Every structure is written in structure tokens, then in C-alpha cells.
CSV table of C-alpha atoms in Angstrom, one decimal:
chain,number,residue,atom,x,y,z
A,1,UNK,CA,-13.3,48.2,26.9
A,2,UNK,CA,-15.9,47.0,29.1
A,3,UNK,CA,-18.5,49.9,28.0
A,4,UNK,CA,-18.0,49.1,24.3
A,5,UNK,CA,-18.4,45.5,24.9
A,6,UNK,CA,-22.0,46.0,26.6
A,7,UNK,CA,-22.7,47.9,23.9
A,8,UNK,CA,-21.8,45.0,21.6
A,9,UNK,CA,-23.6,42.7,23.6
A,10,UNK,CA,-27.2,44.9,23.7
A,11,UNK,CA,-26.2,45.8,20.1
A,12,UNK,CA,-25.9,42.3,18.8
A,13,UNK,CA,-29.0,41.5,20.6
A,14,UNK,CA,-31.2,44.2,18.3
A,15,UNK,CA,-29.5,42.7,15.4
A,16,UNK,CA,-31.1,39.5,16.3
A,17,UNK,CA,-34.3,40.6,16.9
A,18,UNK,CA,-34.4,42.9,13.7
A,19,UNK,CA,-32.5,40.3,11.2
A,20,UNK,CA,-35.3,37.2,12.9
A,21,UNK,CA,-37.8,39.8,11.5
A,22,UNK,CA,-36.3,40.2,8.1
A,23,UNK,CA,-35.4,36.0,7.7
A,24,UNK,CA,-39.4,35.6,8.3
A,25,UNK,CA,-40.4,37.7,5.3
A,26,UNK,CA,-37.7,36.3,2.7
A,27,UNK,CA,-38.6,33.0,3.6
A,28,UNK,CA,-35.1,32.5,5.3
A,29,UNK,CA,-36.5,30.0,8.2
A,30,UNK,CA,-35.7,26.1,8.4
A,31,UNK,CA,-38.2,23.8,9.0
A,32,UNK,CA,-38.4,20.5,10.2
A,33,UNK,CA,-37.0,17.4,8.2
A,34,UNK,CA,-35.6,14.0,8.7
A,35,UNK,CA,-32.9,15.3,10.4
A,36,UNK,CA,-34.3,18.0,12.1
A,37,UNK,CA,-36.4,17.7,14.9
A,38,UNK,CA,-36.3,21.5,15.8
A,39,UNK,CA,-40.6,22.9,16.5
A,40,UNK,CA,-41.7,25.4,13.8
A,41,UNK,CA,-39.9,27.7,11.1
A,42,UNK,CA,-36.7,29.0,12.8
A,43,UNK,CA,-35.3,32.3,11.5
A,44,UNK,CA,-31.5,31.3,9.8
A,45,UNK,CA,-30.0,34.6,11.1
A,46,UNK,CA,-28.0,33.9,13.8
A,47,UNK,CA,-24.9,34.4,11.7
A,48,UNK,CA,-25.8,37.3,10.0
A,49,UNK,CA,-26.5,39.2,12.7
A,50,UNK,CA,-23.2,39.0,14.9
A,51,UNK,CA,-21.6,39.6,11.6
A,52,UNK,CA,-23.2,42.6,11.0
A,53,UNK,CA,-22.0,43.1,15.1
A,54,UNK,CA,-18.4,42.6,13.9
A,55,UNK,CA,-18.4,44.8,11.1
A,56,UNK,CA,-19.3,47.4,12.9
A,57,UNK,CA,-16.6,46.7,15.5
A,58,UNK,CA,-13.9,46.8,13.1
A,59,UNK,CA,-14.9,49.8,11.1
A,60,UNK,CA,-15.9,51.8,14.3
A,61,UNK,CA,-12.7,50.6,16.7
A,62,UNK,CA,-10.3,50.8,13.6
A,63,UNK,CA,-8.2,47.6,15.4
A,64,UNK,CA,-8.2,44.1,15.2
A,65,UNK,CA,-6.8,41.9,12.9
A,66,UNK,CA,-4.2,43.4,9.9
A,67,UNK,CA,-5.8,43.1,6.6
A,68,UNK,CA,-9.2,43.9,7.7
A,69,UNK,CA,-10.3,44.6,3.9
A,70,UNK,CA,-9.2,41.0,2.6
A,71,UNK,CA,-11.1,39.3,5.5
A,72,UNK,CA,-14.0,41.2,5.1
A,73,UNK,CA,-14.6,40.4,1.1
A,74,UNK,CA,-13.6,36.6,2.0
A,75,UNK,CA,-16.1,36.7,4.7
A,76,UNK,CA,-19.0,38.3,3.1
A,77,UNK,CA,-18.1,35.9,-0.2
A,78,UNK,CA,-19.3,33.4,2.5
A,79,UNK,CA,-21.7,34.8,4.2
A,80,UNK,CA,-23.7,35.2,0.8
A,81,UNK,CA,-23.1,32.0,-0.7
A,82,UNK,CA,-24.2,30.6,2.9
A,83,UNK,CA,-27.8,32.4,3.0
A,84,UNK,CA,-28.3,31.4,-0.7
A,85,UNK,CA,-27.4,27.6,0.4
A,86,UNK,CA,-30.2,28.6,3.3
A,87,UNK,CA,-32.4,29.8,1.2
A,88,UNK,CA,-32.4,27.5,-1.8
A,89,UNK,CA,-29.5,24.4,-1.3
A,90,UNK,CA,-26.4,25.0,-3.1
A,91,UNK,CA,-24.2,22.5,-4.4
A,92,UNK,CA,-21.6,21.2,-2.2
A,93,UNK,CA,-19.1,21.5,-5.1
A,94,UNK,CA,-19.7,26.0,-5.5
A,95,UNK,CA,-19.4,26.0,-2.2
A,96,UNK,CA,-15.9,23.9,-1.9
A,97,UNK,CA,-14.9,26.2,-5.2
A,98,UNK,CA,-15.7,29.3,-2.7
A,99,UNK,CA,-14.1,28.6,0.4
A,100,UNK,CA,-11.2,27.5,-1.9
A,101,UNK,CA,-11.2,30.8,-3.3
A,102,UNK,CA,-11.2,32.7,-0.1
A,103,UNK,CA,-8.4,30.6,1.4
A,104,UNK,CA,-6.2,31.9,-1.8
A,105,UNK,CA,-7.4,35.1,-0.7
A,106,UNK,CA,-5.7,34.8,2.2
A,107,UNK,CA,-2.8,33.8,1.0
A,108,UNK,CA,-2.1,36.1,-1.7
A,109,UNK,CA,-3.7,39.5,-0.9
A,110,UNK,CA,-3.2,38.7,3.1
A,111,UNK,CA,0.0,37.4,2.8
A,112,UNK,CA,-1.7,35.0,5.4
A,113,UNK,CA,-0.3,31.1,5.4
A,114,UNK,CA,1.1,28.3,6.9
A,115,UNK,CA,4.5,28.3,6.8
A,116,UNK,CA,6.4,28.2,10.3
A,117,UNK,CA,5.0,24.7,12.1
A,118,UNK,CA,7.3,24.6,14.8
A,119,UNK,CA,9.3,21.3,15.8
A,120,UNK,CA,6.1,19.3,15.0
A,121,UNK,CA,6.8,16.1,13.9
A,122,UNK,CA,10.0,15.7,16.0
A,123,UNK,CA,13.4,18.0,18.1
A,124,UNK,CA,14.1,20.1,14.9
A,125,UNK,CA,12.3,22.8,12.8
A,126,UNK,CA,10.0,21.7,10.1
A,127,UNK,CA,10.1,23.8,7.0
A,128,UNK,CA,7.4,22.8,4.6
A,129,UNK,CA,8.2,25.2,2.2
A,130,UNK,CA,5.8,25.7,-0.9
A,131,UNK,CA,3.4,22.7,0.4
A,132,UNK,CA,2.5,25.8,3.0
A,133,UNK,CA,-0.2,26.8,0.3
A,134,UNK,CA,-1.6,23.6,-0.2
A,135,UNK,CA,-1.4,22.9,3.9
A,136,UNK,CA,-3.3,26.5,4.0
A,137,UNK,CA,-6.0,26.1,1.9
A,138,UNK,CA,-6.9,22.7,3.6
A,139,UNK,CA,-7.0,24.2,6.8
A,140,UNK,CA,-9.2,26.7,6.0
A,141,UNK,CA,-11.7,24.7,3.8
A,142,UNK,CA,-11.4,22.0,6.6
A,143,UNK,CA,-12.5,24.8,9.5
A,144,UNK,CA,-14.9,26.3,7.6
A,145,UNK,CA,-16.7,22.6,7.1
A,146,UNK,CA,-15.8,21.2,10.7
A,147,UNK,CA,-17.5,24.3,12.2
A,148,UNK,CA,-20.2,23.9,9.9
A,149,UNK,CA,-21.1,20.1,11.0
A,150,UNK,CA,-21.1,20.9,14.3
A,151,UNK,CA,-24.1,23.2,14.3
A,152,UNK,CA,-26.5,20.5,15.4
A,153,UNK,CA,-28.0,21.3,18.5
A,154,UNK,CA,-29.0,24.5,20.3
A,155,UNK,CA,-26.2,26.0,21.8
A,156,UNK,CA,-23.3,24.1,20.3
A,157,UNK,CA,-21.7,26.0,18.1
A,158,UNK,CA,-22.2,29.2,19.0
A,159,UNK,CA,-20.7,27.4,22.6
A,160,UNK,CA,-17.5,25.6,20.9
A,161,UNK,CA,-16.8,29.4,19.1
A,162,UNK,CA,-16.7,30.6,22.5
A,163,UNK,CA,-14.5,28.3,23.2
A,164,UNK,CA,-12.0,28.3,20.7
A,165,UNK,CA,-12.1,32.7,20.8
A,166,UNK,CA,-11.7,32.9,24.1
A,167,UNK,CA,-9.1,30.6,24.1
A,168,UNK,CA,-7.4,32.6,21.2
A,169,UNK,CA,-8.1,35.5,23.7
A,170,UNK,CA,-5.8,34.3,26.6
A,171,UNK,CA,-3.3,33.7,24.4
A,172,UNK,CA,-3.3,37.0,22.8
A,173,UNK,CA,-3.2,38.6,26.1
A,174,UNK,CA,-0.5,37.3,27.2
A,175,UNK,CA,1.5,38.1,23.6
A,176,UNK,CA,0.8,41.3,24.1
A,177,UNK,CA,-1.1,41.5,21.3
A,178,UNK,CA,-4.3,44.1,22.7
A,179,UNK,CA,-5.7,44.9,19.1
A,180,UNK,CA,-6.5,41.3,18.5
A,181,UNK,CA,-7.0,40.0,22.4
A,182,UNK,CA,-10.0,42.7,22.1
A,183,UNK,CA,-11.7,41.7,18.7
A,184,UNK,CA,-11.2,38.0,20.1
A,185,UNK,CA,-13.9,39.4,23.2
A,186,UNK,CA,-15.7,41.4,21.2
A,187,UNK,CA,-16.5,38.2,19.1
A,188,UNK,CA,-17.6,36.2,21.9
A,189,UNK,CA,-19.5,38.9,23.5
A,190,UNK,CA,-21.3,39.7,19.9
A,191,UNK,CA,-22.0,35.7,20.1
A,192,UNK,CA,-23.7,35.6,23.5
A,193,UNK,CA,-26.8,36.8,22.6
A,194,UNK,CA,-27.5,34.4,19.7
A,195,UNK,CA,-26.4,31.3,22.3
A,196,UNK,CA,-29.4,32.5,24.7
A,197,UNK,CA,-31.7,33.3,21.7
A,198,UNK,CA,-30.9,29.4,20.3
A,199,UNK,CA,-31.6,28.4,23.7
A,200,UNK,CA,-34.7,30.3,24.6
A,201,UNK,CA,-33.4,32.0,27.3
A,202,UNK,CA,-34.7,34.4,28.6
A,203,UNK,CA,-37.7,35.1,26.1
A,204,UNK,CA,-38.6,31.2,25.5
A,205,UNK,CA,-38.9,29.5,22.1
A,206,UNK,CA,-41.0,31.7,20.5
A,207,UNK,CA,-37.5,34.0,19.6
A,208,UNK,CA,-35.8,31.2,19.4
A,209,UNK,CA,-32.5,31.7,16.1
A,210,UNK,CA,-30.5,29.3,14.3
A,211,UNK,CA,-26.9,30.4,12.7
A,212,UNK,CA,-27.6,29.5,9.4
A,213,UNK,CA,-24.6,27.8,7.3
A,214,UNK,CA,-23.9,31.6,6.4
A,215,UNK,CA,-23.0,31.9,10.1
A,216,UNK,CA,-21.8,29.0,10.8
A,217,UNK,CA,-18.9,29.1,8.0
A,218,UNK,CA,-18.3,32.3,8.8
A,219,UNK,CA,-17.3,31.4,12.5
A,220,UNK,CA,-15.0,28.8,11.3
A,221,UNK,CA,-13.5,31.0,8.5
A,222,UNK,CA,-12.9,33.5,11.5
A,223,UNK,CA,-11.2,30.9,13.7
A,224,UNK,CA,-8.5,29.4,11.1
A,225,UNK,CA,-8.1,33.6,10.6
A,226,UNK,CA,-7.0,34.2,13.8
A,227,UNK,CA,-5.3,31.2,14.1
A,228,UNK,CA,-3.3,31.8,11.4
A,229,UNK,CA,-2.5,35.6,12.1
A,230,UNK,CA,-1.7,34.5,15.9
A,231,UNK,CA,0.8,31.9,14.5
A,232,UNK,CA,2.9,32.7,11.5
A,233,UNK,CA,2.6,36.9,12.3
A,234,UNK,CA,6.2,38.7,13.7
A,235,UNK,CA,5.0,37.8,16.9
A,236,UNK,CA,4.1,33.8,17.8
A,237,UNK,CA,1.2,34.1,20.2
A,238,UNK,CA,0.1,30.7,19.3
A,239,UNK,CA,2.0,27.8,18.5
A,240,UNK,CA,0.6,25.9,15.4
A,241,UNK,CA,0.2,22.9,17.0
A,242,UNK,CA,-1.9,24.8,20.0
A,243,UNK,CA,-4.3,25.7,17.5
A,244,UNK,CA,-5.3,21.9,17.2
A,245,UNK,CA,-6.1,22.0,20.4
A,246,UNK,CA,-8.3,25.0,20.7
A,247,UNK,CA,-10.7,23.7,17.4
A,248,UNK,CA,-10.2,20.3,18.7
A,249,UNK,CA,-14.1,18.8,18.7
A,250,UNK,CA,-14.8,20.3,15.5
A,251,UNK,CA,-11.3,18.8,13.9
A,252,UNK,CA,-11.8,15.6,15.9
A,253,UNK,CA,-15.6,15.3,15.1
A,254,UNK,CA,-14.9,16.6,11.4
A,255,UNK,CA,-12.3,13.7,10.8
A,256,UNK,CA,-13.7,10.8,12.2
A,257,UNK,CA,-17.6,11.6,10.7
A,258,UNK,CA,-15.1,12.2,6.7
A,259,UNK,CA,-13.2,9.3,7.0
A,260,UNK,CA,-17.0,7.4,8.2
A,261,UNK,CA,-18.6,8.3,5.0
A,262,UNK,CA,-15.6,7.1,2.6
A,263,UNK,CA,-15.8,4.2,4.3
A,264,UNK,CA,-19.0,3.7,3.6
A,265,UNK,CA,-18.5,4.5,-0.2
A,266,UNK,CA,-20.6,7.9,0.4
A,267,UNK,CA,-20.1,11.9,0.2
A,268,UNK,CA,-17.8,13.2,2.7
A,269,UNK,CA,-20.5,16.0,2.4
A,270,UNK,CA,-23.0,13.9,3.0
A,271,UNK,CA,-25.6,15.2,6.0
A,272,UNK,CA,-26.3,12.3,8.6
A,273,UNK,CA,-27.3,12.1,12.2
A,274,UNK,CA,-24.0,10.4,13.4
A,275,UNK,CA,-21.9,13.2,14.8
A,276,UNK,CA,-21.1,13.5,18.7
A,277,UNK,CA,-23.9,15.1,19.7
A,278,UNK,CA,-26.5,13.1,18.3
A,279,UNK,CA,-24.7,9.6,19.3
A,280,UNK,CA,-24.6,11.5,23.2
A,281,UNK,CA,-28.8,11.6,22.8
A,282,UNK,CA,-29.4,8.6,21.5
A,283,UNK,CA,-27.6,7.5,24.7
A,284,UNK,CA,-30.5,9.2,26.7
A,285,UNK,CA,-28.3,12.4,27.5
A,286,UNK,CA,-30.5,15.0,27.4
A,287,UNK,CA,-29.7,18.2,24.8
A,288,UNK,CA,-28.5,20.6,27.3
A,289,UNK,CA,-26.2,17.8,29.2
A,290,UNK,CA,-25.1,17.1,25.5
A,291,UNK,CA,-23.8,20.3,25.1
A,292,UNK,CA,-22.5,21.2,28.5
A,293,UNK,CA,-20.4,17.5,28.5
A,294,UNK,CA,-19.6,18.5,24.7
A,295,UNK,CA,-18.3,22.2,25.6
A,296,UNK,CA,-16.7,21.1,28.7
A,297,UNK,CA,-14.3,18.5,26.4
A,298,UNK,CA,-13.9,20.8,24.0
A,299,UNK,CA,-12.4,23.5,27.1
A,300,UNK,CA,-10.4,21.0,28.8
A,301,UNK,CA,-9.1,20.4,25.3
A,302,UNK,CA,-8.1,23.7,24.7
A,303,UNK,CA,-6.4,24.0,28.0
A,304,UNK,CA,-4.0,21.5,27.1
A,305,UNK,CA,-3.3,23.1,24.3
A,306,UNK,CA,-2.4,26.3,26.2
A,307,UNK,CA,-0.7,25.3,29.3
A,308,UNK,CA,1.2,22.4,26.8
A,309,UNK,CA,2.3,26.3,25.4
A,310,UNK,CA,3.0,27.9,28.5
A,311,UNK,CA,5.1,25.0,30.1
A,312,UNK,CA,7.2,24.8,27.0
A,313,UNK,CA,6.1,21.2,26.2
A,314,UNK,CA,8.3,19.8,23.0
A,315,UNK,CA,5.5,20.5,19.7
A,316,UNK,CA,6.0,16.9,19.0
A,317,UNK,CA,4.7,15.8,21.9
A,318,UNK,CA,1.6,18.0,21.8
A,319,UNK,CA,1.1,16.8,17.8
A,320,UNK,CA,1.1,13.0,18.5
A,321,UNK,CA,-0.4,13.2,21.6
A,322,UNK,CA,-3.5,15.1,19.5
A,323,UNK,CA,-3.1,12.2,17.1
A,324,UNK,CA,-3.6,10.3,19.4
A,325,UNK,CA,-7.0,11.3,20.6
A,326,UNK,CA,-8.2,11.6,17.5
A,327,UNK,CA,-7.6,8.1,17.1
A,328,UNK,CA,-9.2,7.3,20.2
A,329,UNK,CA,-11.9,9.3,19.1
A,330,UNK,CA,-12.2,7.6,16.0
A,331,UNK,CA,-12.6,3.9,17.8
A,332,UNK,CA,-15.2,5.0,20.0
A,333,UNK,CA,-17.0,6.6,17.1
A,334,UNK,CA,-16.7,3.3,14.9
A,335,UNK,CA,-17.7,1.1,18.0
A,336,UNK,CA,-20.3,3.8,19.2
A,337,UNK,CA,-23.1,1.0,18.7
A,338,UNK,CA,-21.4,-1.7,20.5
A,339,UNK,CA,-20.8,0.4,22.9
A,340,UNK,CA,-24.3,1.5,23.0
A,341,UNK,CA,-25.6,-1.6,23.3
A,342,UNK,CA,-23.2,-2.2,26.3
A,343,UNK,CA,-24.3,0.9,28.2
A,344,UNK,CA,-28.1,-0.4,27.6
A,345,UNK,CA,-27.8,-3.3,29.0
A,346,UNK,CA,-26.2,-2.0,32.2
A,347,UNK,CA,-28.6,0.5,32.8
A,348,UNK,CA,-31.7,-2.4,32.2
A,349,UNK,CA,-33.0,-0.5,28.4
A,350,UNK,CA,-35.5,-2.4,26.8
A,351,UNK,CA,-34.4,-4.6,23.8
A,352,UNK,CA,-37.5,-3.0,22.1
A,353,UNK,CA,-36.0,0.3,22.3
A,354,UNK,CA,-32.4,-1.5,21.2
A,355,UNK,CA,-34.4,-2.5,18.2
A,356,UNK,CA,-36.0,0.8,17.2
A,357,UNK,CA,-32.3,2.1,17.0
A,358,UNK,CA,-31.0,-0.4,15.5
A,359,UNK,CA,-34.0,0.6,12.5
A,360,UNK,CA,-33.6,3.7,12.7
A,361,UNK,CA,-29.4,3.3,12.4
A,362,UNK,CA,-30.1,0.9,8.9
A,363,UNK,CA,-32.4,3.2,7.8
């Protein structure tokens, strides 16, 4: 195992370097905007390429998860209609229609859905019967867009993947269930290489990757997979309300910045420059503090989720106590300014700089 994962790892490193060369000639770069402060045209490709990693993984190991035909056609449905949306914008509503589609995919050719949630709103077994399709195809339209909206800096979302796989790994491991703990490492060693690349380590900016929304989607379609699979299969590696914990940033981040927009009589689809990480920078933290403080929450997150698991605590207690902090979560985010303002004036920052924000907030 630990042979064919540095394989993976110098593999999915070529892939990089030779899909980077490929993005530059079809044009499949982004480039700087209102929202995007990035340096030059950045090769979209990060995605693709650990994709192409995972493929080979699965048709080379001949292990991982069951139904490996159904995932792949759901996955490369979204991986194309994300590099056309790369390449050329599409519509919020086709893509919504595909990730619908996939997600009934699942269900019906996978025989993949929610249907066993545990005790999770109180001492006694929820059945949820027929709304399990319904519940199913909002979870997996939701993690494919929460993923998506956190790709905002360098690092994060190839960091909160990590994350949220390795996680899945642990808890694989101790199931028992090898086949799937390995794909779960194999994913996060595949991913490695694109985090240093969006970083510029070690071969500075001028290799520097983005995902891509084809990646990007990809990764969250992947997660709910595996969540799913690990939860409702014969054997229960992961309780459903653990997997709340282990995608609980992207849920968190994905709810408040929804339920934002409505309230402001806009698209939940929307783009702005209100999510976590750009709030933690306009605080003056720094992009690579951002993500480390953003990664760390997002770990110590998903270790509550697991030891909550291991210790046996009631699913009840887990659910409201996420509820909870997504609550919390959502007051700071509403208040964010206030609170901005607040942590200016204790560390003496000029009101001139207050006002540019302020601008730059209305506008």
C-alpha cells in the first residue's frame, strides 16, 4: 500500500504538470476579476487531473467503492459540465438539472440513499421512509455546491477534502472496511500534489493550478459518495449524523452564505466575497493563517464527530449540538461587520481603512 500510494502521489503530480499544459492551449485558465485577485492566467486543472489519478486507481486496483461504474458516469457527467462552466459560464439552472440527475443516479442504479438516520432527532429510530429520495438528492446537490463555494483561496479546498477523506479513512479502518479505507488514502494522496502546486510549493507561482468547478464538484460529489456508502451499506462505519461533522465548514459555510442571499432578495447561487475565508482577510489574517485556522476548525470539527461515534454519544445529541453551531455560526456571520468594527478598534485600525470596507461592503 505504501508503494502504490507514492506512485499515486508522483503520478498525480505528472498529471498536473501535463493537464496545466493542456488547460493553457484550450484556453482553460482563469483570470483576474472582481472577485479574483489571483496574478495571471491560472490553468483550471486541478480537478481533472487527480481525477484522471483516481480512475486509474480504481480500474488498476479493482477495489474501492461498490458500484464503481455508476460513480464513474455520475462523476465524469460532472466533471464535463464543470470544465464547460470553466471554459464558457454555464447556467446555474443545467448545472442544478445535472447534479440532480446524478443524485437519481445514485439512487436508482446504485441503490445508494438515505434511508437509516439513526436516533437523530431523539431516543428512538427515525424511519423516514420514501422522503429518503428527496433527503438524498439534497444532500448530494447540497455537497456538490458547499464544496464548490469553498474553493476560494489557495489551499482550501483541496485542504478541507483532506479533511473530510481522511476522516472517512479512520473510520473505515476501524469498520474494517480495507477496500474503501485505501481509496479514501489514495484520494488524499492523489490530492497532495495539487495543494502544493495551488500553493507554489516547491516550484513557486509560476506552476501554480486552480481546481476548476470541474474539480471542485467532483470532490464534493465524492464525499456525500462515501458518505453515503459508509452509512446506509450492511456495515455502518459512519453514523449519519458523523457525516455532518466531517463536511462541517462546507455545510456550515454553505448554509449561512444560502440563507444570506435570500435574505437579501438575491440568487442563492449568487458569487460574492462574503464566505469565511474572505471575512478572516478582511480582518487582516493573512491567506495562509486563513487556511491553516480554517482547516484546523474544520479537523477539530471532524473529531467530534468521530470520537462523539466512538464514545457512543446518543445521535441526538451530536444532531442538535451541530445545529447548534451552525447557528452560532450563522450570528457571527450576520454580525461579522459589527464585529469587525469591534476588533478594529481594539487593535487602533484607522477609521479611513473602516471606511474603505465599509465601500467596498455596499458596493
Amino acid at each position: 500500500m505504501v508503494l502504490s500510494n507514492i506512485i499515486i502521489f508522483f503520478a498525480a503530480f505528472l498529471s498536473l504538470f501535463i493537464f496545466r499544459k493542456l488547460a493553457k492551449i484550450i484556453n482553460l485558465v482563469d483570470t483576474p476579476n472582481e472577485r479574483k485577485n489571483h496574478k495571471g492566467r491560472i490553468p483550471l486543472v486541478g480537478g481533472v487531473a487527480i481525477f484522471v489519478i483516481v480512475c486509474c486507481y480504481l480500474w488498476l486496483s479493482g477495489n474501492g467503492m461498490t458500484n464503481v461504474g455508476v460513480y464513474l458516469i455520475c462523476a465524469v457527467s460532472l466533471l464535463v459540465i464543470g470544465v464547460i462552466d470553466d471554459l464558457i459560464d454555464v447556467s446555474f439552472k443545467l448545472r442544478l438539472i445535472v447534479q440532480a440527475g446524478v443524485a437519481f443516479a445514485m439512487i436508482f442504479f446504485a441503490d445508494l440513499m438515505l434511508s437509516q438516520v439513526g436516533t437523530l432527532v431523539g431516543p428512538f429510530e427515525l424511519n423516514i421512509g420514501m422522503f429518503g429520495i428527496v433527503a438524498t438528492v439534497i444532500a448530494v446537490v447540497g455537497a456538490i455546491n458547499a464544496f464548490n463555494m469553498v474553493d476560494g483561496i489557495d489551499g482550501l479546498l483541496g485542504g478541507l477534502a483532506t479533511v473530510s477523506f481522511s476522516s472517512m479513512a479512520v473510520l473505515f479502518y476501524l469498520a474494517g472496511l480495507t477496500e474503501l479505507f485505501a481509496f479514501t488514502i489514495a484520494i488524499v494522496v492523489a490530492t497532495l500534489p495539487y495543494i502544493l502546486m495551488n500553493l507554489g510549493i516547491p516550484l513557486g507561482r509560476r506552476f501554480k493550478v486552480f481546481m476548476g468547478d470541474a474539480g471542485s464538484t467532483v470532490i464534493g460529489f465524492t464525499v456525500v459518495w462515501l458518505l453515503l456508502e459508509g452509512s446506509q451499506g450492511g456495515v455502518v462505519a459512519i453514523d449519519p449524523v458523523t457525516a455532518l461533522w466531517i463536511a462541517a465548514i462546507p455545510i456550515m459555510d454553505a448554509v449561512s452564505t444560502i440563507m444570506r442571499r435570500i435574505k437579501k432578495g438575491q440568487s442563492p447561487f449568487k458569487p460574492d466575497r462574503e464566505h469565511l475565508h474572505h471575512i478572516l482577510q478582511r480582518l487582516g489574517v493573512g491567506p495562509k493563517m486563513t487556511l491553516l485556522v480554517i482547516c484546523s476548525i474544520a479537523s477539530l470539527f471532524a473529531l467530534v464527530g468521530i470520537f462523539g461515534q466512538l464514545y457512543n454519544v446518543p445521535d441526538y445529541v451530536m444532531f442538535y449540538g451541530f445545529i447548534f453551531c451552525q447557528l452560532v455560526y450563522n450570528q457571527i456571520m450576520v454580525n461579522i461587520w459589527k464585529i469587525t468594527v469591534l476588533v478594529r478598534k481594539f487593535f487602533g485600525i484607522s477609521k479611513k481603512q473602516e471606511a474603505n470596507e465599509s465601500e467596498e461592503r455596499v458596493g
